[in-house]
mmCIF file of C-alpha atoms and ligand atoms in Angstrom:
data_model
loop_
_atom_site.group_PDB
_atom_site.id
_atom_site.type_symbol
_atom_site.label_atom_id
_atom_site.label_comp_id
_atom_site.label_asym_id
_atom_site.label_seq_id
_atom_site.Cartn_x
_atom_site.Cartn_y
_atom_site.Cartn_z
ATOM 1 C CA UNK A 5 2.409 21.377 16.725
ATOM 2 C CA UNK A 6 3.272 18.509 19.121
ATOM 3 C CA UNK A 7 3.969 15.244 17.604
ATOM 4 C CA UNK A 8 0.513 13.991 18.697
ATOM 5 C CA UNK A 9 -1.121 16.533 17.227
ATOM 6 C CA UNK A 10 1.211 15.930 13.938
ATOM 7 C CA UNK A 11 0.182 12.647 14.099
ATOM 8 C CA UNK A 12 -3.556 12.845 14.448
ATOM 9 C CA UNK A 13 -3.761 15.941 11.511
ATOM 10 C CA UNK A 14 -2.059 13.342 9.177
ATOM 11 C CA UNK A 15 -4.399 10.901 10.066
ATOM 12 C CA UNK A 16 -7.642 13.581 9.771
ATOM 13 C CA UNK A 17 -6.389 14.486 6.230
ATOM 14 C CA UNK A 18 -5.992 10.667 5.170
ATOM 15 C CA UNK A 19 -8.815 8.827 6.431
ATOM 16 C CA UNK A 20 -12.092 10.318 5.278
ATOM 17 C CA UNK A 21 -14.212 7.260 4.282
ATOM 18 C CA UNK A 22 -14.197 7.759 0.811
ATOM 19 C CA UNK A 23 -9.721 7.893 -0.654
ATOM 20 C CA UNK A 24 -7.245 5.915 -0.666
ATOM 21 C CA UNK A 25 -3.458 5.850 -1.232
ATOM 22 C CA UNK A 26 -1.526 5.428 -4.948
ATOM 23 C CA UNK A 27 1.418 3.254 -3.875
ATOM 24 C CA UNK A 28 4.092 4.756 -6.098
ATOM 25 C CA UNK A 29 6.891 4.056 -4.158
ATOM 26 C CA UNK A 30 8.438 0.989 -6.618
ATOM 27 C CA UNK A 31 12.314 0.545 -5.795
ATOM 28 C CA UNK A 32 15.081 1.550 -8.847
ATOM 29 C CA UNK A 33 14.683 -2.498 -9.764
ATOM 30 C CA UNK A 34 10.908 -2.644 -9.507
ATOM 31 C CA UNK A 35 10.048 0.074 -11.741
ATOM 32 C CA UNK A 36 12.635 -1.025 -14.211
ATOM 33 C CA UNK A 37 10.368 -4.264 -14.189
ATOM 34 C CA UNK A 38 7.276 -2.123 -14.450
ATOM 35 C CA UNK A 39 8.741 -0.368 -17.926
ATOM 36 C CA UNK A 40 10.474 -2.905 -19.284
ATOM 37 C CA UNK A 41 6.429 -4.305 -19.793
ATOM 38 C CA UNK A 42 5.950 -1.340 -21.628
ATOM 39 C CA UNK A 43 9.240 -1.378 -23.135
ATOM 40 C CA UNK A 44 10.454 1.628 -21.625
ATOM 41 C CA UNK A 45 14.033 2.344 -20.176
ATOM 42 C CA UNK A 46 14.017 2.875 -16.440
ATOM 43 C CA UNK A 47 16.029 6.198 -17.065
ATOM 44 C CA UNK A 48 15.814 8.799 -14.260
ATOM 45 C CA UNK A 49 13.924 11.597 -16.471
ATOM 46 C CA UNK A 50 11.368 8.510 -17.491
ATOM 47 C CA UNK A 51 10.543 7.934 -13.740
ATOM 48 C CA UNK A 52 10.458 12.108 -13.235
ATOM 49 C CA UNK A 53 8.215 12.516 -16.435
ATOM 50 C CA UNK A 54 5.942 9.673 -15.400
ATOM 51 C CA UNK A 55 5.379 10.123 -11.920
ATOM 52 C CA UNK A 56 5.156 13.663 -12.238
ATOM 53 C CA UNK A 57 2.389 13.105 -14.853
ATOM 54 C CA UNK A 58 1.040 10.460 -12.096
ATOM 55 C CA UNK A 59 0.464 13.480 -9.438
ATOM 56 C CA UNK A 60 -0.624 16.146 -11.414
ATOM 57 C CA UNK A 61 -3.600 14.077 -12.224
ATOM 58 C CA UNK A 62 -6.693 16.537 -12.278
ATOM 59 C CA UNK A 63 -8.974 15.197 -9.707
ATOM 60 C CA UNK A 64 -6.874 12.520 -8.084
ATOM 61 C CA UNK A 65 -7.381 14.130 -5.103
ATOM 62 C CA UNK A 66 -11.278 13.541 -4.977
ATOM 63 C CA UNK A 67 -9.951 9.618 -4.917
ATOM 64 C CA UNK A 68 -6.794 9.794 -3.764
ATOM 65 C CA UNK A 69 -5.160 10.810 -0.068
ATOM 66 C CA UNK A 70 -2.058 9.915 -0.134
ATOM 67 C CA UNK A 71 0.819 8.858 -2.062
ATOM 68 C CA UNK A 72 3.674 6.548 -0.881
ATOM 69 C CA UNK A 73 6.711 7.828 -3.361
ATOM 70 C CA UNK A 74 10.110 6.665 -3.124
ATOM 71 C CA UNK A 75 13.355 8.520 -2.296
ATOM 72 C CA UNK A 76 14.596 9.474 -5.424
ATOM 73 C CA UNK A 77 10.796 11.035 -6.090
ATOM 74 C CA UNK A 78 10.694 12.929 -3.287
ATOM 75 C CA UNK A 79 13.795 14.973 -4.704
ATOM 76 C CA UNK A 80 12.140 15.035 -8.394
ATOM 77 C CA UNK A 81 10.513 18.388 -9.974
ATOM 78 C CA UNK A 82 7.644 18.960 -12.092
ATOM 79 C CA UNK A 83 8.478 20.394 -15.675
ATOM 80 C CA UNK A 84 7.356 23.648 -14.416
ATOM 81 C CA UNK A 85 10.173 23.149 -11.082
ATOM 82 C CA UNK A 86 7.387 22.324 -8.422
ATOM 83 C CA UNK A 87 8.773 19.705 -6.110
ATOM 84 C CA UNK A 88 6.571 16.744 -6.262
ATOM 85 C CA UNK A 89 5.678 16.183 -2.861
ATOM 86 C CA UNK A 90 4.040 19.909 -2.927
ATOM 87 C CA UNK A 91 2.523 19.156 -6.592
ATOM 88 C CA UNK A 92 0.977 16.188 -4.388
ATOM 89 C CA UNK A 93 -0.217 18.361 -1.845
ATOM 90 C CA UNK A 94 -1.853 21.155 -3.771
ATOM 91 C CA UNK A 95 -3.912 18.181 -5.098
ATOM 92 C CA UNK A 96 -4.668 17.499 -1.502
ATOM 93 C CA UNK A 97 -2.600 14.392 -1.533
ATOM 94 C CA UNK A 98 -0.342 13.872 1.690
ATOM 95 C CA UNK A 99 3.327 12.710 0.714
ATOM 96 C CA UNK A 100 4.895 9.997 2.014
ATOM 97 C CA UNK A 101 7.725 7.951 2.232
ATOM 98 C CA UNK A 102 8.807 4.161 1.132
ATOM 99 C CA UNK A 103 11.659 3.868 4.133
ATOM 100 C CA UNK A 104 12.777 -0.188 4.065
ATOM 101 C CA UNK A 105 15.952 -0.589 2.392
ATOM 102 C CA UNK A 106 15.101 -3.900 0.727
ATOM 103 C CA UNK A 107 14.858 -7.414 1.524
ATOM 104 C CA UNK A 108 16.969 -10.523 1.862
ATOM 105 C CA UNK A 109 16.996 -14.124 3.530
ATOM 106 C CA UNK A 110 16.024 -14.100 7.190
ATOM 107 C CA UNK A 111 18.859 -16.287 8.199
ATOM 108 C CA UNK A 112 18.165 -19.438 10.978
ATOM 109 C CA UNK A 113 14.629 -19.344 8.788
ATOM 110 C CA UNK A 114 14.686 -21.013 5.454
ATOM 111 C CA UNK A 115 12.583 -19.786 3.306
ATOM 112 C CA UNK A 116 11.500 -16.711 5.020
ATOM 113 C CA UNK A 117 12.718 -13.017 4.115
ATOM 114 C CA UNK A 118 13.373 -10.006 6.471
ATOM 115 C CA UNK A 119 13.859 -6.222 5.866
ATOM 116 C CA UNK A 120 16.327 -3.828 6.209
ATOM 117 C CA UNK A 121 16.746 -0.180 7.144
ATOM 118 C CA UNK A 122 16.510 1.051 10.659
ATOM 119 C CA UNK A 123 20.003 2.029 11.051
ATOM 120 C CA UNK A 124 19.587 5.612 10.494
ATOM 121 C CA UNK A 125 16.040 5.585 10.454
ATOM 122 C CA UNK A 126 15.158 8.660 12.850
ATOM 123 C CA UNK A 127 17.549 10.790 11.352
ATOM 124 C CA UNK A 128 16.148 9.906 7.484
ATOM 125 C CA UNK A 129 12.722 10.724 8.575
ATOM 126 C CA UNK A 130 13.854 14.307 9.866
ATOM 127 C CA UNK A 131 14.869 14.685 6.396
ATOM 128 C CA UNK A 132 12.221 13.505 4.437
ATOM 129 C CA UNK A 133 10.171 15.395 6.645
ATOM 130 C CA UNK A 134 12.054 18.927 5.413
ATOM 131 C CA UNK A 135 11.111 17.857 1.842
ATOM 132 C CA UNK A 136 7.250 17.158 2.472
ATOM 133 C CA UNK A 137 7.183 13.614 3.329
ATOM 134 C CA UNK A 138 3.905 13.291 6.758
ATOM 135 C CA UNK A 139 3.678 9.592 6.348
ATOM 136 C CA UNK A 140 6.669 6.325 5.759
ATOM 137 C CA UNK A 141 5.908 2.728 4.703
ATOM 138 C CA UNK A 142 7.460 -0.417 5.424
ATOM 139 C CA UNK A 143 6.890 -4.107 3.762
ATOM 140 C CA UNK A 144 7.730 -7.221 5.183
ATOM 141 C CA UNK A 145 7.433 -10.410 3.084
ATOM 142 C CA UNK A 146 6.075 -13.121 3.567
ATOM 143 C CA UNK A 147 6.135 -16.638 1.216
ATOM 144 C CA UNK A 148 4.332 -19.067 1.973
ATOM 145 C CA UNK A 149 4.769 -22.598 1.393
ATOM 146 C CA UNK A 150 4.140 -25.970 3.613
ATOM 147 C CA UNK A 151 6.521 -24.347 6.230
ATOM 148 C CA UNK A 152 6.524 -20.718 5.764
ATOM 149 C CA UNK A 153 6.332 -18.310 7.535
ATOM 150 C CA UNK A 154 8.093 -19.993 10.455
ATOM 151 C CA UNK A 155 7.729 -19.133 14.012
ATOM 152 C CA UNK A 156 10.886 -17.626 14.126
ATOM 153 C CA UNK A 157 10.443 -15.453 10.718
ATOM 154 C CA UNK A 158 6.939 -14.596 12.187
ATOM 155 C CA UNK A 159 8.038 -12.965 14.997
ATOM 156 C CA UNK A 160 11.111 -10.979 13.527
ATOM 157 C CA UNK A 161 8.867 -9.914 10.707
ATOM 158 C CA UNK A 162 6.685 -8.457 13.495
ATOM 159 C CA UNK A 163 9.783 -7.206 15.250
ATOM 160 C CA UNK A 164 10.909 -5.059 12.890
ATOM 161 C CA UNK A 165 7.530 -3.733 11.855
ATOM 162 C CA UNK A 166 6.907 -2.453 15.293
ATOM 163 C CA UNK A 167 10.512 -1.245 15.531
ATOM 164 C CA UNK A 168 10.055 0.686 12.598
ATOM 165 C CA UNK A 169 6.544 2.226 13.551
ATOM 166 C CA UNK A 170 7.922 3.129 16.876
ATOM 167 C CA UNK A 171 10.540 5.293 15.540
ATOM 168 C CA UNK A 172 8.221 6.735 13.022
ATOM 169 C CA UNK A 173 5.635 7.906 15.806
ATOM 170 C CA UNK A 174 8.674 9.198 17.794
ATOM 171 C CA UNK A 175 9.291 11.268 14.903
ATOM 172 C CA UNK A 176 5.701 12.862 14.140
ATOM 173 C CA UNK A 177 5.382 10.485 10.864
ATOM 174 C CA UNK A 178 2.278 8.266 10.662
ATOM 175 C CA UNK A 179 3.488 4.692 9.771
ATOM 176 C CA UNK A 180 2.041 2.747 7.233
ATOM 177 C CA UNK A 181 2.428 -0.933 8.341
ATOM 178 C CA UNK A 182 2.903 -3.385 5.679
ATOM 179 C CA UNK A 183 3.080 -7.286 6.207
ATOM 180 C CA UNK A 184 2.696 -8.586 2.489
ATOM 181 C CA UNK A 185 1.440 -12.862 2.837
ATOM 182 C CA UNK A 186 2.719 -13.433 -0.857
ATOM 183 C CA UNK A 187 -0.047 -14.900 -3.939
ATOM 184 C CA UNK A 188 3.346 -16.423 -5.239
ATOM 185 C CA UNK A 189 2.396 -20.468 -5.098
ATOM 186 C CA UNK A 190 -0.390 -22.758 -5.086
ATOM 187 C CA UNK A 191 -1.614 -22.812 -1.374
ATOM 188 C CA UNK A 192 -5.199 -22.346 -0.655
ATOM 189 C CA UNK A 193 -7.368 -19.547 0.162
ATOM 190 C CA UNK A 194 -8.027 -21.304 3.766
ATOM 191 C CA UNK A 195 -4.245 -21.492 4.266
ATOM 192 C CA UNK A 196 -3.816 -17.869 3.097
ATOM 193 C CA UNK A 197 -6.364 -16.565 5.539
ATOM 194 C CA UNK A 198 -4.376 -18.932 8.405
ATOM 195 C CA UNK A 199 -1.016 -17.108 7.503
ATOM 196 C CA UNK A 200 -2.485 -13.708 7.061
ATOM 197 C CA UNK A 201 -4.069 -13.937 10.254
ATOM 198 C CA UNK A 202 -1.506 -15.658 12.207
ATOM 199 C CA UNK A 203 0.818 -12.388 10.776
ATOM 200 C CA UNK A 204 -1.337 -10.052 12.024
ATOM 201 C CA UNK A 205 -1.791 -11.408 15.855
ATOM 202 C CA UNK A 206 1.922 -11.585 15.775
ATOM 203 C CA UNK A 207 2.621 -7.773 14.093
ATOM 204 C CA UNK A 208 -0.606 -6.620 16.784
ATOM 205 C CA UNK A 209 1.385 -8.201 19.582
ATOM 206 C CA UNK A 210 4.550 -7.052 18.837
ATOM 207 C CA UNK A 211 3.341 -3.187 17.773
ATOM 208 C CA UNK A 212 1.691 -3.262 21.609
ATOM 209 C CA UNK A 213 4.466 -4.337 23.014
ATOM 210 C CA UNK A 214 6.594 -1.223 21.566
ATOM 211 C CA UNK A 215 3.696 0.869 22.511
ATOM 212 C CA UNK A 216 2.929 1.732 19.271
ATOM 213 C CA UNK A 217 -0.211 3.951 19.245
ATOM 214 C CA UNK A 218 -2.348 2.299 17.321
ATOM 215 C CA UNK A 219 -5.069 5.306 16.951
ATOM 216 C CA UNK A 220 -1.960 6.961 14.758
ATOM 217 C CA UNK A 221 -1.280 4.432 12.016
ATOM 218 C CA UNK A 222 -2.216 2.770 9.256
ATOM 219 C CA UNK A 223 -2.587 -1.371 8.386
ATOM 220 C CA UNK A 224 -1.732 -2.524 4.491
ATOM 221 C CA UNK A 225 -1.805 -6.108 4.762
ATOM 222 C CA UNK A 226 -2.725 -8.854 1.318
ATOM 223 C CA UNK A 227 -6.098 -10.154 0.936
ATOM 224 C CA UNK A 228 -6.546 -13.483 1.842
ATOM 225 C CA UNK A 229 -6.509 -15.129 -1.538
ATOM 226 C CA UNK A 230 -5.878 -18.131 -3.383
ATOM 227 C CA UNK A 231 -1.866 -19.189 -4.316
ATOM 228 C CA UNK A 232 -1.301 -17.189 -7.977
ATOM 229 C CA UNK A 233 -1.128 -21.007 -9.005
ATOM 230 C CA UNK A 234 -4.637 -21.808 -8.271
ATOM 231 C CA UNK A 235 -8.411 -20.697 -9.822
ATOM 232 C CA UNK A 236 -9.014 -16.904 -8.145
ATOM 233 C CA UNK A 237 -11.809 -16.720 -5.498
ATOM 234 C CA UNK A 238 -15.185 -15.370 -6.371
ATOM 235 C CA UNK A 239 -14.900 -11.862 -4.341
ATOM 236 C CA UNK A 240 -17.791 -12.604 -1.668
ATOM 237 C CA UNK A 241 -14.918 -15.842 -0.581
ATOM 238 C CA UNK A 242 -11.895 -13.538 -0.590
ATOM 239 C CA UNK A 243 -14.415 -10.435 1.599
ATOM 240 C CA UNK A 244 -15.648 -13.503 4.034
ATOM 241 C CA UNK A 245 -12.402 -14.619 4.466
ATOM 242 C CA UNK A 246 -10.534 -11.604 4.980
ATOM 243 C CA UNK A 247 -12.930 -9.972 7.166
ATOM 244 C CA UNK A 248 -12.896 -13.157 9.391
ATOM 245 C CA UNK A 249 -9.123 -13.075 10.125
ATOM 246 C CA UNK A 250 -9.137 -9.042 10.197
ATOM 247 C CA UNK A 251 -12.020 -9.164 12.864
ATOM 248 C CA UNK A 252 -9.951 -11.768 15.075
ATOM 249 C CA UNK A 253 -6.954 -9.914 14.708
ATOM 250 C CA UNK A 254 -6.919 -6.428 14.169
ATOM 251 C CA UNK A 255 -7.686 -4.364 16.767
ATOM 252 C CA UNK A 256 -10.759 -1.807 16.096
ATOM 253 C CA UNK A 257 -8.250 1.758 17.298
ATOM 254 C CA UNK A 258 -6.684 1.046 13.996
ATOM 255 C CA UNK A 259 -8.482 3.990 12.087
ATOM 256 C CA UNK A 260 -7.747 2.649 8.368
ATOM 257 C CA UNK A 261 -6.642 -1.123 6.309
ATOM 258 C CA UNK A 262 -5.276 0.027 3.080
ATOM 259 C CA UNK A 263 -4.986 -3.054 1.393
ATOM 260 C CA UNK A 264 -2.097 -4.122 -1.455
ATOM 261 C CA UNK A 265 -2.847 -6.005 -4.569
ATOM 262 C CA UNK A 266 -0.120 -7.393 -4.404
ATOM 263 C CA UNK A 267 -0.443 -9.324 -7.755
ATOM 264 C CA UNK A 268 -4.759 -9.223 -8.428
ATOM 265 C CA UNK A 269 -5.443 -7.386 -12.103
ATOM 266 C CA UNK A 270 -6.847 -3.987 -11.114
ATOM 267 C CA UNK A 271 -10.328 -4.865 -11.945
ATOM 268 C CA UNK A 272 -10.033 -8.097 -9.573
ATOM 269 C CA UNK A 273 -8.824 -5.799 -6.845
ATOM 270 C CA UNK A 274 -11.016 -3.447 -6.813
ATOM 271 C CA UNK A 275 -14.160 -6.537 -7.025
ATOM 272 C CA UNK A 276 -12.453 -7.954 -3.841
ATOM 273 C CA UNK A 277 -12.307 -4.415 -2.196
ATOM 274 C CA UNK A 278 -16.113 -3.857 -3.006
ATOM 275 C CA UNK A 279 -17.307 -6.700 -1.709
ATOM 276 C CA UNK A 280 -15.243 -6.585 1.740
ATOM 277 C CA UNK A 281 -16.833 -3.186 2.446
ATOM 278 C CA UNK A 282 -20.360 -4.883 1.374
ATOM 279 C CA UNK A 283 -20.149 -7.145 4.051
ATOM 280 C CA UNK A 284 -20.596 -4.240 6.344
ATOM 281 C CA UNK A 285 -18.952 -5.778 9.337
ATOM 282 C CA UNK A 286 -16.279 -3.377 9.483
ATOM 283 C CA UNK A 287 -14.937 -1.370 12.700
ATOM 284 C CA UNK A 288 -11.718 0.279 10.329
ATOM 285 C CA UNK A 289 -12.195 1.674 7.290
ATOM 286 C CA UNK A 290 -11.692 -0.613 4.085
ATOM 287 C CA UNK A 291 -9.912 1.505 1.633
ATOM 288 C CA UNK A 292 -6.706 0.883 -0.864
ATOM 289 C CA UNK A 293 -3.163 1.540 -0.903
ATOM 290 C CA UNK A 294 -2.811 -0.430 -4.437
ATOM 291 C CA UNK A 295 0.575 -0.059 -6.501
ATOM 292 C CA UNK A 296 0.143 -2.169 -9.854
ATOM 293 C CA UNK A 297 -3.871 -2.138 -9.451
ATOM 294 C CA UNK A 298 -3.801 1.478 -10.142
ATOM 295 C CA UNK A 299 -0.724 2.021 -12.368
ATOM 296 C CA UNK A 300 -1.167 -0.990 -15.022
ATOM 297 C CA UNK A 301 -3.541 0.440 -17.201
ATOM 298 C CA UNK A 302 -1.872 4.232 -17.079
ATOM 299 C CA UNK A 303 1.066 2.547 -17.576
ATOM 300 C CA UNK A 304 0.060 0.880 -20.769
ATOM 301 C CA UNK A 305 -1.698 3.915 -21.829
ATOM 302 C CA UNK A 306 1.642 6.056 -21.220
ATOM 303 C CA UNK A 307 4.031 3.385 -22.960
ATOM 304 C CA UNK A 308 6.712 5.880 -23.196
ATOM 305 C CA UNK A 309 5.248 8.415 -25.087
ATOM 306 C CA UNK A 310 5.052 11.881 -23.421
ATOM 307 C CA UNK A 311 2.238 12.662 -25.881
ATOM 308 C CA UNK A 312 -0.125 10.124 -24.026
ATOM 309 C CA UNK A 313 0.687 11.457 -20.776
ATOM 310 C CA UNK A 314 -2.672 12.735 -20.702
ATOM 311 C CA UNK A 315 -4.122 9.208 -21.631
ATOM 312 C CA UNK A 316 -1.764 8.147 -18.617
ATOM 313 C CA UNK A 317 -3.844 10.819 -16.206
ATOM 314 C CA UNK A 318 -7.193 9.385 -17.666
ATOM 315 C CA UNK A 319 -6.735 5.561 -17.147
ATOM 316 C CA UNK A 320 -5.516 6.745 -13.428
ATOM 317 C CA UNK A 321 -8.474 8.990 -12.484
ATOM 318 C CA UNK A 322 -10.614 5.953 -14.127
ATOM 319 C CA UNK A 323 -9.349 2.988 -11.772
ATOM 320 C CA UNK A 324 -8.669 5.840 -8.557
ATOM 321 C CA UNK A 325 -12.653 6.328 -8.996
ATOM 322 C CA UNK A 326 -13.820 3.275 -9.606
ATOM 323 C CA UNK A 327 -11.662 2.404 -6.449
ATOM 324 C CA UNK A 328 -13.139 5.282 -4.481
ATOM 325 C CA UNK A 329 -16.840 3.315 -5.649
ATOM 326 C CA UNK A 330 -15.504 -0.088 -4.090
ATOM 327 C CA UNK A 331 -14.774 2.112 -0.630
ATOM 328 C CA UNK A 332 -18.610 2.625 -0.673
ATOM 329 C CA UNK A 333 -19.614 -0.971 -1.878
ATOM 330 C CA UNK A 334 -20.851 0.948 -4.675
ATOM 331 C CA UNK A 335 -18.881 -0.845 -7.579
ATOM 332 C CA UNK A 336 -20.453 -2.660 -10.330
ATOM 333 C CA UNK A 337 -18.234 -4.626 -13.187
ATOM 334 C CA UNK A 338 -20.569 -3.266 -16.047
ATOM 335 C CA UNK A 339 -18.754 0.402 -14.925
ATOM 336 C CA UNK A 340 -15.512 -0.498 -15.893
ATOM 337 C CA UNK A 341 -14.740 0.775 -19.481
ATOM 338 C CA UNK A 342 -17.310 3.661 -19.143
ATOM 339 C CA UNK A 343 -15.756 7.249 -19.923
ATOM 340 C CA UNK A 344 -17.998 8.729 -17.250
HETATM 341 C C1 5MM B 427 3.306 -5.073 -2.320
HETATM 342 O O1 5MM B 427 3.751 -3.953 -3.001
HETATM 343 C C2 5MM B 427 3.232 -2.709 -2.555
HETATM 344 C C3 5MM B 427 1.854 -2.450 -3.106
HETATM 345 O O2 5MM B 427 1.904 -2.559 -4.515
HETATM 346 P P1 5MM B 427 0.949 -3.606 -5.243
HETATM 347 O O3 5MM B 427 -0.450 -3.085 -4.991
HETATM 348 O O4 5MM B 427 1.377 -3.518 -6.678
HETATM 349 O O5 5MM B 427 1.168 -4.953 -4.639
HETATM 350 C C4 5MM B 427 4.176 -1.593 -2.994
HETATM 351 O O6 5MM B 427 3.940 -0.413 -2.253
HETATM 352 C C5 5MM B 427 5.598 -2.040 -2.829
HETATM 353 O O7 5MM B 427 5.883 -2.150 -1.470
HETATM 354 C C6 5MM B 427 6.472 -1.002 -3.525
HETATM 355 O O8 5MM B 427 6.205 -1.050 -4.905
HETATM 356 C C7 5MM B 427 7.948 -1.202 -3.279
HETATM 357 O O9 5MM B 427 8.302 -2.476 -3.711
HETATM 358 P P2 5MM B 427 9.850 -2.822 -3.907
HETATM 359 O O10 5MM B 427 9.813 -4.301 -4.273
HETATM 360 O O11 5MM B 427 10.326 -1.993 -5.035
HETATM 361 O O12 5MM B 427 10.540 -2.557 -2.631
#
């Protein structure tokens, strides 16, 4: 196959109207956050036994088209010695690829944070590629505050974004672009939607000027929400906001927005997700590429135990459906809880 027509099967076999992606792809220090709410040691046959319970979820694939896993997973076996990328594929899950190496200060730009990793970069895909990995995500972050983002830490967020998707497309990997506006403060939701969208003219421009094809990728930007400091948003604000700044900015050859949670409680996501795709105004499809949204509860139902792992598999395949119902404006609080 040519790398176009890599490109555009990866995209057929991800967008399909109705799945989303499981964002499993939490760095060595994030997932040792993640247990130690559970009270779990971040222990590499913890994150093997978990995430391997993660994608052998019966079903997930009905809800579920991809999964963003991170290095060390892409290595990892089942117990039975299936690599997990193919466990994820027999499910009909594509793999995929966390490739950003981290984050630090974006120096000449106080307060704002840039990313690191494309040293390397094309050769890493061809690698991960060998092992299963069809897609790669990058984050940039964002905080926001009175100041931030800056111009200049707008603009080399975008840089490297489109840097990084470049090289991606050059190497037959769909990238997954991710500029994460942070619910860390108490700003607004009117100045969240003005950063959001303000990030996402400036990642547009820059992917267009790297000729990034925007037909072969995928957008996973933050909601525009409230600061975590301040009451939430009922979800019809957050949808009207959102789709306001995605419609001015976002061009409509982008085939799929797989939004983060980037902090919301699962059942708040997935309320904010239904009623963006009830507003019905879309030209992209409105699906999820949530990480804690979909992994808190199975989490908590796992707590270390590899007796629950089934009750792990459950409390997944509950919030991937009821995620899969918020695709197709379909979701109704009074379902969550139901065994059904
Ligand atoms: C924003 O985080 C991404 C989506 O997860 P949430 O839905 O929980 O917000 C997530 O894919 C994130 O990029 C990864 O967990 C990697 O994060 P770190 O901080 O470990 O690089």
């Amino acid at each position: 196959m040519s790398v176009s027509e890599d490109l555009q099967a990866t995209i057929a076999d991800m967008v399909d109207g109705r799945r989303g992606i499981l964002a499993a792809d939490e760095s060595s220090g994030t997932i040792a956050k993640r247990f130690d709410t559970i009270g779990v040691e971040s222990t590499e046959e913890n994150r093997r036994f978990y995430r391997s319970a993660l994608l052998s979820t019966e079903g997930l694939g009905d809800y579920v088209s991809g999964v963003i896993l991170f290095e060390e997973t892409l290595g990892q076996t089942d117990d039975s010695g299936t690599p997990l990328p193919k466990v994820s594929a027999a499910q009909g899950i594509v793999p995929g690829i966390k490739v950003d190496k981290g984050k630090g200060p974006l120096p000449g730009a106080p307060g704002d944070m840039i990313t690191y990793g494309l040293d390397g970069l094309a050769e890493r895909l061809d690698s991960y590629r060998e092992l299963g990995a069809r897609f790669a995500k990058w984050r940039e972050v964002y905080p926001v505050s009175p100041t931030n983002p800056t111009p200049l830490g707008l603009t080399a967020n975008a840089e490297m974004l489109a840097r990084y998707a470049a090289v991606c497309q050059s190497c037959g990997v769909v990238p997954i672009v991710e500029p994460e506006v942070l619910i860390d403060g108490d700003h607004s939701i009117e100045r969240s939607a003005q950063v959001n969208e303000h990030v996402w003219q400036k990642v547009f421009d820059a992917l267009h000027r790297h000729g990034v094809q925007l037909e072969f990728m995928i957008l996973k930007p933050s909601m525009a929400t409230p600061g975590k400091a301040c009451a939430k948003a009922p979800p019809e604000q957050v949808a009207e906001y959102t789709m306001r700044c995605l419609r001015r900015a976002v061009p409509a050859a982008v085939p799929s927005i797989n939004f983060l949670s980037g902090g919301q409680g699962p059942e708040e996501a997935t309320a904010n997700l239904n009623a963006l795709n009830q507003l019905w105004q879309a030209p992209w499809q409105l699906s999820f590429s949530f990480g804690r949204a979909l992994q808190e509860p199975a989490l908590a139902a796992w707590a270390g135990e590899s007796a629950n792992g089934p009750a792990a598999q459950k409390a997944l395949l509950q919030r991937a459906h009821l995620n899969h119902l918020a695709m197709l404006g379909e979701y109704d609080e009074s379902l969550e809880g139901r065994d059904d």
